[in-house]
Amino acid sequence: MRCLVTGATGYIGGRLVPRLLAEDHTVRCLARKAGRLRDVPWSADVEITEGDLSRPETLPAAFDGIEVAYYLVHSLGRADFEALDRAAATNFATAARAAGVRRIVYLGGPEPPADDRPSAHLRSRAEVARILLASGVPTAVLRAAIIIGSGSASFEMLRHLTERLPAMVTPRWVRNRIQPIAVRDVLHYLAGCAALPAEVNRAFDIAGPEVLTFGDMMQRYAAVAGLRRRIIVPVRPLTPSLSSYWVGLITPVPNAIARPLVESLIHEAVAHEHDIAAFVPDPAGGLTGFDRAVRLALTKVRDAQVETRWSTASGPDASAEPLPSDPKWSGGSVYTDLRERAVAAPPAALWQVIEGVGGEHGWYSFPLAWTVRGWLDRLIGGVGLRRGRRHPHRLYVGEALDFWRVEEIVPGELLRLRAEMRLPGRAWLEMRAVPAGDGHSRYLQRAVFLPRGLAGHAYWAAVAPFHAVVFGGMARNIARGAEQM
């Protein structure tokens, strides 16, 4: 089928596109600026059309020849987001009807109880659903609560609150029941809705297999992430408005986004039906449990961030990997120290120095600091520097190197080491030799630290002042060593 995806630069849209491509659909993406999709791994496999849902005159070309149109946009983060979303949905519906689109698919939010005063966020989501259902084009509205996956704003709030606060005073809504769903299952239903019968024009609840409270999710997240059980004390005075400022202070999620999301948490969000399964069968193996969804998000995104690459895979777990279009505040905390030096020597000479690191050769800077770090590691039960290296000039993947492990090596180009010293987190050190022409080269060095809990953030803050001496000196001396060969 010929599918149009709006919101392809967003969290869900950017992950739905490769799923649709894997199922042999032809995909067109509507974006205000095509350049925002330049670096995503699937950009060469789709048609990108520039247009703006707030400007109806830009839409006919995007909808021309389209059979299924996905509405995956919202204006959350703007003070007037309700009015903007209302206008965008109306323009989308009008353009879809005029172009003869056969199906609209919309991912919305949970339906709050009728006797509650819904938050502005849920009220707007419900209004968009009504507009699309009344468009004259058969529409499927999927109503999801919290989506578990790295990059989801709600998940990022959960992640950072849990990781950064071993003890917290919380609003009472942490006891409200929620039925979260893994992003891989959301994408399964979205893609499946492309083939719904023409007579289907309704909303469906989609949810994972477990009903939890927000407090339960924080405790379960902590267990999966290897953190101690969190101390959570719910209190009455923290209103949604006050708690949204608290979330904005503790997490990197912008307050303009955090506030409407937090206000939505005053409503319980439990699925009332599972009718979607009659049209789109559940994923093979069943719906993804909360713990597994968290584990996928943590493992996939952390490995990808360390390697600074984006997978082109289209399998069910690829949705957990990061995209260049994800917001900067998504993906968890990653601390980096980057160093670069021009080297007046060929890459081969530079690589010889890089591969000689550790053991008797040392670490090329501030020997006392490395020695003290090794002693401290042994005092707390770590391996210290005593392992050395097996060969004075050659390294191999998997071998020990002092208190590091060789994780990846591309001869002449790349050495990546994974830390095995005792740390409140995970750490890597990467060194590269890059040709620069005229017999010269560039040395690239990157240290990456993924903190675990508040102790991890405190550790990085404590050692960061010494990085200029340790890592800066290391880069200078490696470059100098290559030039003197």
mmCIF file of N, CA and C in Angstrom, residues 211-320:
data_model
loop_
_atom_site.group_PDB
_atom_site.id
_atom_site.type_symbol
_atom_site.label_atom_id
_atom_site.label_comp_id
_atom_site.label_asym_id
_atom_site.label_seq_id
_atom_site.Cartn_x
_atom_site.Cartn_y
_atom_site.Cartn_z
ATOM 1 N N VAL A 211 -1.210 -4.277 34.503
ATOM 2 C CA VAL A 211 -1.722 -3.030 35.083
ATOM 3 C C VAL A 211 -0.841 -2.704 36.292
ATOM 4 N N LEU A 212 -0.224 -1.525 36.264
ATOM 5 C CA LEU A 212 0.711 -1.115 37.298
ATOM 6 C C LEU A 212 0.383 0.299 37.752
ATOM 7 N N THR A 213 0.946 0.715 38.859
ATOM 8 C CA THR A 213 0.918 2.130 39.218
ATOM 9 C C THR A 213 2.226 2.750 38.747
ATOM 10 N N PHE A 214 2.271 4.086 38.720
ATOM 11 C CA PHE A 214 3.514 4.750 38.340
ATOM 12 C C PHE A 214 4.612 4.389 39.339
ATOM 13 N N GLY A 215 4.222 4.269 40.620
ATOM 14 C CA GLY A 215 5.188 3.840 41.626
ATOM 15 C C GLY A 215 5.708 2.441 41.358
ATOM 16 N N ASP A 216 4.808 1.523 40.960
ATOM 17 C CA ASP A 216 5.235 0.167 40.594
ATOM 18 C C ASP A 216 6.248 0.212 39.457
ATOM 19 N N MET A 217 5.977 1.059 38.467
ATOM 20 C CA MET A 217 6.861 1.133 37.308
ATOM 21 C C MET A 217 8.235 1.647 37.701
ATOM 22 N N MET A 218 8.298 2.602 38.622
ATOM 23 C CA MET A 218 9.602 3.086 39.068
ATOM 24 C C MET A 218 10.369 1.977 39.775
ATOM 25 N N GLN A 219 9.698 1.210 40.607
ATOM 26 C CA GLN A 219 10.377 0.120 41.309
ATOM 27 C C GLN A 219 10.820 -0.977 40.332
ATOM 28 N N ARG A 220 9.986 -1.293 39.382
ATOM 29 C CA ARG A 220 10.341 -2.324 38.402
ATOM 30 C C ARG A 220 11.481 -1.841 37.496
ATOM 31 N N TYR A 221 11.439 -0.560 37.116
ATOM 32 C CA TYR A 221 12.531 0.000 36.322
ATOM 33 C C TYR A 221 13.841 -0.106 37.099
ATOM 34 N N ALA A 222 13.803 0.263 38.387
ATOM 35 C CA ALA A 222 15.005 0.208 39.212
ATOM 36 C C ALA A 222 15.573 -1.205 39.251
ATOM 37 N N ALA A 223 14.710 -2.195 39.380
ATOM 38 C CA ALA A 223 15.174 -3.583 39.437
ATOM 39 C C ALA A 223 15.849 -3.994 38.127
ATOM 40 N N VAL A 224 15.250 -3.636 36.997
ATOM 41 C CA VAL A 224 15.832 -3.992 35.697
ATOM 42 C C VAL A 224 17.154 -3.275 35.487
ATOM 43 N N ALA A 225 17.229 -2.005 35.923
ATOM 44 C CA ALA A 225 18.437 -1.200 35.721
ATOM 45 C C ALA A 225 19.528 -1.504 36.737
ATOM 46 N N GLY A 226 19.266 -2.410 37.674
ATOM 47 C CA GLY A 226 20.274 -2.762 38.668
ATOM 48 C C GLY A 226 20.412 -1.751 39.780
ATOM 49 N N LEU A 227 19.348 -1.000 40.051
ATOM 50 C CA LEU A 227 19.363 0.001 41.113
ATOM 51 C C LEU A 227 18.687 -0.559 42.360
ATOM 52 N N ARG A 228 18.989 0.028 43.504
ATOM 53 C CA ARG A 228 18.322 -0.375 44.736
ATOM 54 C C ARG A 228 16.855 0.041 44.705
ATOM 55 N N ARG A 229 16.078 -0.624 45.502
ATOM 56 C CA ARG A 229 14.661 -0.280 45.587
ATOM 57 C C ARG A 229 14.514 1.177 46.009
ATOM 58 N N ARG A 230 13.647 1.911 45.327
ATOM 59 C CA ARG A 230 13.445 3.323 45.600
ATOM 60 C C ARG A 230 12.515 3.528 46.789
ATOM 61 N N ILE A 231 12.750 4.595 47.536
ATOM 62 C CA ILE A 231 11.866 4.990 48.642
ATOM 63 C C ILE A 231 10.911 6.047 48.106
ATOM 64 N N ILE A 232 9.639 5.723 48.073
ATOM 65 C CA ILE A 232 8.633 6.610 47.485
ATOM 66 C C ILE A 232 7.597 6.947 48.548
ATOM 67 N N VAL A 233 7.440 8.237 48.815
ATOM 68 C CA VAL A 233 6.496 8.690 49.840
ATOM 69 C C VAL A 233 5.471 9.613 49.186
ATOM 70 N N PRO A 234 4.266 9.108 48.864
ATOM 71 C CA PRO A 234 3.240 9.972 48.264
ATOM 72 C C PRO A 234 2.661 10.942 49.307
ATOM 73 N N VAL A 235 2.471 12.202 48.903
ATOM 74 C CA VAL A 235 1.892 13.202 49.805
ATOM 75 C C VAL A 235 0.796 13.979 49.074
ATOM 76 N N ARG A 236 -0.143 14.510 49.860
ATOM 77 C CA ARG A 236 -1.277 15.210 49.282
ATOM 78 C C ARG A 236 -0.934 16.579 48.679
ATOM 79 N N PRO A 237 -0.046 17.400 49.296
ATOM 80 C CA PRO A 237 0.107 18.779 48.828
ATOM 81 C C PRO A 237 0.649 18.930 47.408
ATOM 82 N N LEU A 238 1.303 17.906 46.855
ATOM 83 C CA LEU A 238 1.895 18.062 45.524
ATOM 84 C C LEU A 238 0.815 17.947 44.452
ATOM 85 N N THR A 239 0.304 19.094 43.999
ATOM 86 C CA THR A 239 -0.693 19.123 42.938
ATOM 87 C C THR A 239 -0.030 18.790 41.611
ATOM 88 N N PRO A 240 -0.824 18.488 40.577
ATOM 89 C CA PRO A 240 -0.207 18.234 39.268
ATOM 90 C C PRO A 240 0.663 19.376 38.783
ATOM 91 N N SER A 241 0.230 20.620 39.026
ATOM 92 C CA SER A 241 1.042 21.759 38.573
ATOM 93 C C SER A 241 2.373 21.803 39.300
ATOM 94 N N LEU A 242 2.332 21.635 40.632
ATOM 95 C CA LEU A 242 3.574 21.658 41.399
ATOM 96 C C LEU A 242 4.476 20.491 41.021
ATOM 97 N N SER A 243 3.883 19.320 40.864
ATOM 98 C CA SER A 243 4.708 18.151 40.554
ATOM 99 C C SER A 243 5.294 18.242 39.146
ATOM 100 N N SER A 244 4.645 18.957 38.218
ATOM 101 C CA SER A 244 5.211 19.117 36.882
ATOM 102 C C SER A 244 6.485 19.947 36.936
ATOM 103 N N TYR A 245 6.526 20.951 37.813
ATOM 104 C CA TYR A 245 7.759 21.725 37.975
ATOM 105 C C TYR A 245 8.850 20.862 38.597
ATOM 106 N N TRP A 246 8.462 19.994 39.521
ATOM 107 C CA TRP A 246 9.403 19.064 40.144
ATOM 108 C C TRP A 246 9.986 18.133 39.086
ATOM 109 N N VAL A 247 9.135 17.586 38.202
ATOM 110 C CA VAL A 247 9.601 16.708 37.133
ATOM 111 C C VAL A 247 10.535 17.474 36.201
ATOM 112 N N GLY A 248 10.151 18.729 35.876
ATOM 113 C CA GLY A 248 10.994 19.536 35.006
ATOM 114 C C GLY A 248 12.354 19.821 35.598
ATOM 115 N N LEU A 249 12.422 19.912 36.924
ATOM 116 C CA LEU A 249 13.694 20.174 37.601
ATOM 117 C C LEU A 249 14.588 18.942 37.611
ATOM 118 N N ILE A 250 14.013 17.769 37.848
ATOM 119 C CA ILE A 250 14.791 16.547 38.023
ATOM 120 C C ILE A 250 15.157 15.902 36.685
ATOM 121 N N THR A 251 14.286 16.011 35.690
ATOM 122 C CA THR A 251 14.503 15.324 34.417
ATOM 123 C C THR A 251 14.834 16.332 33.323
ATOM 124 N N PRO A 252 15.441 15.872 32.220
ATOM 125 C CA PRO A 252 15.722 16.772 31.101
ATOM 126 C C PRO A 252 14.536 17.006 30.188
ATOM 127 N N VAL A 253 13.392 16.369 30.465
ATOM 128 C CA VAL A 253 12.196 16.592 29.648
ATOM 129 C C VAL A 253 11.752 18.040 29.827
ATOM 130 N N PRO A 254 11.618 18.817 28.758
ATOM 131 C CA PRO A 254 11.232 20.222 28.886
ATOM 132 C C PRO A 254 9.935 20.379 29.676
ATOM 133 N N ASN A 255 9.871 21.415 30.507
ATOM 134 C CA ASN A 255 8.713 21.607 31.366
ATOM 135 C C ASN A 255 7.431 21.772 30.559
ATOM 136 N N ALA A 256 7.543 22.387 29.383
ATOM 137 C CA ALA A 256 6.352 22.588 28.548
ATOM 138 C C ALA A 256 5.753 21.263 28.090
ATOM 139 N N ILE A 257 6.566 20.222 28.003
ATOM 140 C CA ILE A 257 6.076 18.886 27.655
ATOM 141 C C ILE A 257 5.715 18.116 28.912
ATOM 142 N N ALA A 258 6.556 18.244 29.944
ATOM 143 C CA ALA A 258 6.318 17.484 31.175
ATOM 144 C C ALA A 258 5.003 17.873 31.834
ATOM 145 N N ARG A 259 4.656 19.169 31.833
ATOM 146 C CA ARG A 259 3.481 19.606 32.571
ATOM 147 C C ARG A 259 2.190 18.958 32.063
ATOM 148 N N PRO A 260 1.863 19.034 30.762
ATOM 149 C CA PRO A 260 0.620 18.375 30.331
ATOM 150 C C PRO A 260 0.637 16.870 30.520
ATOM 151 N N LEU A 261 1.815 16.241 30.409
ATOM 152 C CA LEU A 261 1.882 14.801 30.632
ATOM 153 C C LEU A 261 1.618 14.455 32.091
ATOM 154 N N VAL A 262 2.219 15.229 33.000
ATOM 155 C CA VAL A 262 1.998 14.990 34.424
ATOM 156 C C VAL A 262 0.543 15.214 34.788
ATOM 157 N N GLU A 263 -0.048 16.264 34.246
ATOM 158 C CA GLU A 263 -1.453 16.541 34.544
ATOM 159 C C GLU A 263 -2.356 15.408 34.068
ATOM 160 N N SER A 264 -1.922 14.699 33.020
ATOM 161 C CA SER A 264 -2.711 13.559 32.529
ATOM 162 C C SER A 264 -2.665 12.374 33.480
ATOM 163 N N LEU A 265 -1.641 12.315 34.327
ATOM 164 C CA LEU A 265 -1.480 11.174 35.218
ATOM 165 C C LEU A 265 -2.475 11.164 36.376
ATOM 166 N N ILE A 266 -3.247 12.242 36.521
ATOM 167 C CA ILE A 266 -4.275 12.238 37.566
ATOM 168 C C ILE A 266 -5.395 11.273 37.203
ATOM 169 N N HIS A 267 -5.454 10.862 35.933
ATOM 170 C CA HIS A 267 -6.477 9.914 35.482
ATOM 171 C C HIS A 267 -5.886 8.506 35.433
ATOM 172 N N GLU A 268 -6.641 7.534 35.862
ATOM 173 C CA GLU A 268 -6.216 6.155 35.654
ATOM 174 C C GLU A 268 -6.327 5.833 34.170
ATOM 175 N N ALA A 269 -5.401 5.027 33.684
ATOM 176 C CA ALA A 269 -5.351 4.725 32.253
ATOM 177 C C ALA A 269 -5.250 3.217 32.067
ATOM 178 N N VAL A 270 -6.411 2.562 32.145
ATOM 179 C CA VAL A 270 -6.495 1.105 32.012
ATOM 180 C C VAL A 270 -7.388 0.785 30.824
ATOM 181 N N ALA A 271 -6.958 -0.144 29.980
ATOM 182 C CA ALA A 271 -7.744 -0.518 28.803
ATOM 183 C C ALA A 271 -9.077 -1.128 29.219
ATOM 184 N N HIS A 272 -10.139 -0.748 28.515
ATOM 185 C CA HIS A 272 -11.475 -1.263 28.796
ATOM 186 C C HIS A 272 -11.886 -2.375 27.826
ATOM 187 N N GLU A 273 -11.127 -2.502 26.746
ATOM 188 C CA GLU A 273 -11.430 -3.572 25.794
ATOM 189 C C GLU A 273 -10.164 -3.909 25.017
ATOM 190 N N HIS A 274 -10.208 -5.024 24.311
ATOM 191 C CA HIS A 274 -9.078 -5.448 23.486
ATOM 192 C C HIS A 274 -9.599 -5.886 22.124
ATOM 193 N N ASP A 275 -10.551 -5.114 21.597
ATOM 194 C CA ASP A 275 -11.205 -5.473 20.344
ATOM 195 C C ASP A 275 -10.255 -5.461 19.153
ATOM 196 N N ILE A 276 -9.141 -4.737 19.265
ATOM 197 C CA ILE A 276 -8.218 -4.651 18.139
ATOM 198 C C ILE A 276 -7.720 -6.026 17.722
ATOM 199 N N ALA A 277 -7.674 -6.977 18.675
ATOM 200 C CA ALA A 277 -7.156 -8.310 18.371
ATOM 201 C C ALA A 277 -8.023 -9.056 17.364
ATOM 202 N N ALA A 278 -9.288 -8.652 17.222
ATOM 203 C CA ALA A 278 -10.157 -9.298 16.241
ATOM 204 C C ALA A 278 -9.762 -8.908 14.817
ATOM 205 N N PHE A 279 -9.069 -7.806 14.658
ATOM 206 C CA PHE A 279 -8.665 -7.325 13.332
ATOM 207 C C PHE A 279 -7.153 -7.407 13.121
ATOM 208 N N VAL A 280 -6.401 -7.123 14.173
ATOM 209 C CA VAL A 280 -4.936 -7.210 14.112
ATOM 210 C C VAL A 280 -4.508 -8.148 15.237
ATOM 211 N N PRO A 281 -4.199 -9.400 14.935
ATOM 212 C CA PRO A 281 -3.814 -10.342 15.996
ATOM 213 C C PRO A 281 -2.618 -9.826 16.794
ATOM 214 N N ASP A 282 -2.582 -10.211 18.070
ATOM 215 C CA ASP A 282 -1.450 -9.819 18.919
ATOM 216 C C ASP A 282 -0.135 -10.304 18.322
ATOM 217 N N PRO A 283 0.978 -9.672 18.670
ATOM 218 C CA PRO A 283 2.285 -10.088 18.124
ATOM 219 C C PRO A 283 2.575 -11.549 18.441
ATOM 220 N N ALA A 284 3.333 -12.178 17.577
ATOM 221 C CA ALA A 284 3.760 -13.560 17.827
ATOM 222 C C ALA A 284 4.506 -13.619 19.152
ATOM 223 N N GLY A 285 4.115 -14.558 19.993
ATOM 224 C CA GLY A 285 4.738 -14.645 21.304
ATOM 225 C C GLY A 285 4.030 -13.832 22.368
ATOM 226 N N GLY A 286 3.002 -13.078 21.972
ATOM 227 C CA GLY A 286 2.230 -12.308 22.936
ATOM 228 C C GLY A 286 2.756 -10.902 23.138
ATOM 229 N N LEU A 287 1.999 -10.128 23.878
ATOM 230 C CA LEU A 287 2.380 -8.752 24.172
ATOM 231 C C LEU A 287 3.601 -8.715 25.089
ATOM 232 N N THR A 288 4.362 -7.648 24.980
ATOM 233 C CA THR A 288 5.621 -7.521 25.714
ATOM 234 C C THR A 288 5.374 -7.061 27.141
ATOM 235 N N GLY A 289 5.903 -7.795 28.116
ATOM 236 C CA GLY A 289 5.774 -7.396 29.506
ATOM 237 C C GLY A 289 6.607 -6.171 29.820
ATOM 238 N N PHE A 290 6.293 -5.519 30.927
ATOM 239 C CA PHE A 290 6.950 -4.270 31.292
ATOM 240 C C PHE A 290 8.460 -4.449 31.453
ATOM 241 N N ASP A 291 8.866 -5.474 32.191
ATOM 242 C CA ASP A 291 10.298 -5.653 32.444
ATOM 243 C C ASP A 291 11.075 -5.859 31.151
ATOM 244 N N ARG A 292 10.526 -6.646 30.253
ATOM 245 C CA ARG A 292 11.235 -6.886 28.999
ATOM 246 C C ARG A 292 11.288 -5.615 28.152
ATOM 247 N N ALA A 293 10.211 -4.842 28.158
ATOM 248 C CA ALA A 293 10.195 -3.591 27.398
ATOM 249 C C ALA A 293 11.276 -2.639 27.909
ATOM 250 N N VAL A 294 11.412 -2.554 29.226
ATOM 251 C CA VAL A 294 12.456 -1.700 29.807
ATOM 252 C C VAL A 294 13.834 -2.229 29.445
ATOM 253 N N ARG A 295 13.999 -3.542 29.543
ATOM 254 C CA ARG A 295 15.301 -4.133 29.242
ATOM 255 C C ARG A 295 15.694 -3.874 27.796
ATOM 256 N N LEU A 296 14.757 -3.979 26.879
ATOM 257 C CA LEU A 296 15.041 -3.689 25.470
ATOM 258 C C LEU A 296 15.442 -2.235 25.286
ATOM 259 N N ALA A 297 14.733 -1.342 25.939
ATOM 260 C CA ALA A 297 15.030 0.081 25.807
ATOM 261 C C ALA A 297 16.422 0.403 26.331
ATOM 262 N N LEU A 298 16.769 -0.154 27.483
ATOM 263 C CA LEU A 298 18.075 0.138 28.077
ATOM 264 C C LEU A 298 19.210 -0.480 27.270
ATOM 265 N N THR A 299 19.063 -1.738 26.909
ATOM 266 C CA THR A 299 20.149 -2.428 26.218
ATOM 267 C C THR A 299 20.379 -1.863 24.837
ATOM 268 N N LYS A 300 19.334 -1.747 24.058
ATOM 269 C CA LYS A 300 19.492 -1.312 22.682
ATOM 270 C C LYS A 300 20.019 0.107 22.597
ATOM 271 N N VAL A 301 19.380 1.023 23.330
ATOM 272 C CA VAL A 301 19.766 2.419 23.187
ATOM 273 C C VAL A 301 21.167 2.659 23.721
ATOM 274 N N ARG A 302 21.565 1.972 24.787
ATOM 275 C CA ARG A 302 22.892 2.215 25.341
ATOM 276 C C ARG A 302 23.972 1.698 24.406
ATOM 277 N N ASP A 303 23.775 0.507 23.846
ATOM 278 C CA ASP A 303 24.773 0.000 22.910
ATOM 279 C C ASP A 303 24.899 0.921 21.700
ATOM 280 N N ALA A 304 23.752 1.400 21.201
ATOM 281 C CA ALA A 304 23.784 2.238 20.008
ATOM 282 C C ALA A 304 24.432 3.581 20.298
ATOM 283 N N GLN A 305 24.182 4.155 21.481
ATOM 284 C CA GLN A 305 24.779 5.442 21.802
ATOM 285 C C GLN A 305 26.288 5.322 21.913
ATOM 286 N N VAL A 306 26.777 4.237 22.474
ATOM 287 C CA VAL A 306 28.215 4.070 22.614
ATOM 288 C C VAL A 306 28.867 3.998 21.240
ATOM 289 N N GLU A 307 28.206 3.324 20.319
ATOM 290 C CA GLU A 307 28.796 3.146 19.000
ATOM 291 C C GLU A 307 28.504 4.312 18.062
ATOM 292 N N THR A 308 27.640 5.224 18.454
ATOM 293 C CA THR A 308 27.267 6.381 17.637
ATOM 294 C C THR A 308 26.871 5.949 16.238
ATOM 295 N N ARG A 309 25.938 5.051 16.159
ATOM 296 C CA ARG A 309 25.429 4.631 14.860
ATOM 297 C C ARG A 309 23.949 4.346 15.016
ATOM 298 N N TRP A 310 23.279 4.281 13.877
ATOM 299 C CA TRP A 310 21.855 3.981 13.923
ATOM 300 C C TRP A 310 21.612 2.755 13.051
ATOM 301 N N SER A 311 20.934 1.800 13.613
ATOM 302 C CA SER A 311 20.738 0.533 12.924
ATOM 303 C C SER A 311 19.776 0.690 11.763
ATOM 304 N N THR A 312 20.020 -0.067 10.721
ATOM 305 C CA THR A 312 19.078 -0.122 9.604
ATOM 306 C C THR A 312 18.187 -1.345 9.714
ATOM 307 N N ALA A 313 18.272 -2.034 10.830
ATOM 308 C CA ALA A 313 17.459 -3.246 11.002
ATOM 309 C C ALA A 313 15.990 -2.895 11.055
ATOM 310 N N SER A 314 15.157 -3.822 10.637
ATOM 311 C CA SER A 314 13.714 -3.597 10.663
ATOM 312 C C SER A 314 13.006 -4.630 11.517
ATOM 313 N N GLY A 315 13.754 -5.376 12.321
ATOM 314 C CA GLY A 315 13.164 -6.392 13.174
ATOM 315 C C GLY A 315 12.347 -5.776 14.288
ATOM 316 N N PRO A 316 11.638 -6.590 15.066
ATOM 317 C CA PRO A 316 10.735 -6.069 16.080
ATOM 318 C C PRO A 316 11.425 -5.296 17.185
ATOM 319 N N ASP A 317 12.721 -5.534 17.408
ATOM 320 C CA ASP A 317 13.418 -4.841 18.477
ATOM 321 C C ASP A 317 14.138 -3.585 18.000
ATOM 322 N N ALA A 318 14.141 -3.319 16.702
ATOM 323 C CA ALA A 318 14.840 -2.149 16.189
ATOM 324 C C ALA A 318 14.216 -0.859 16.694
ATOM 325 N N SER A 319 12.945 -0.914 17.086
ATOM 326 C CA SER A 319 12.267 0.290 17.566
ATOM 327 C C SER A 319 12.884 0.830 18.838
ATOM 328 N N ALA A 320 13.680 0.008 19.547
ATOM 329 C CA ALA A 320 14.297 0.458 20.788
ATOM 330 C C ALA A 320 15.569 1.251 20.545
#
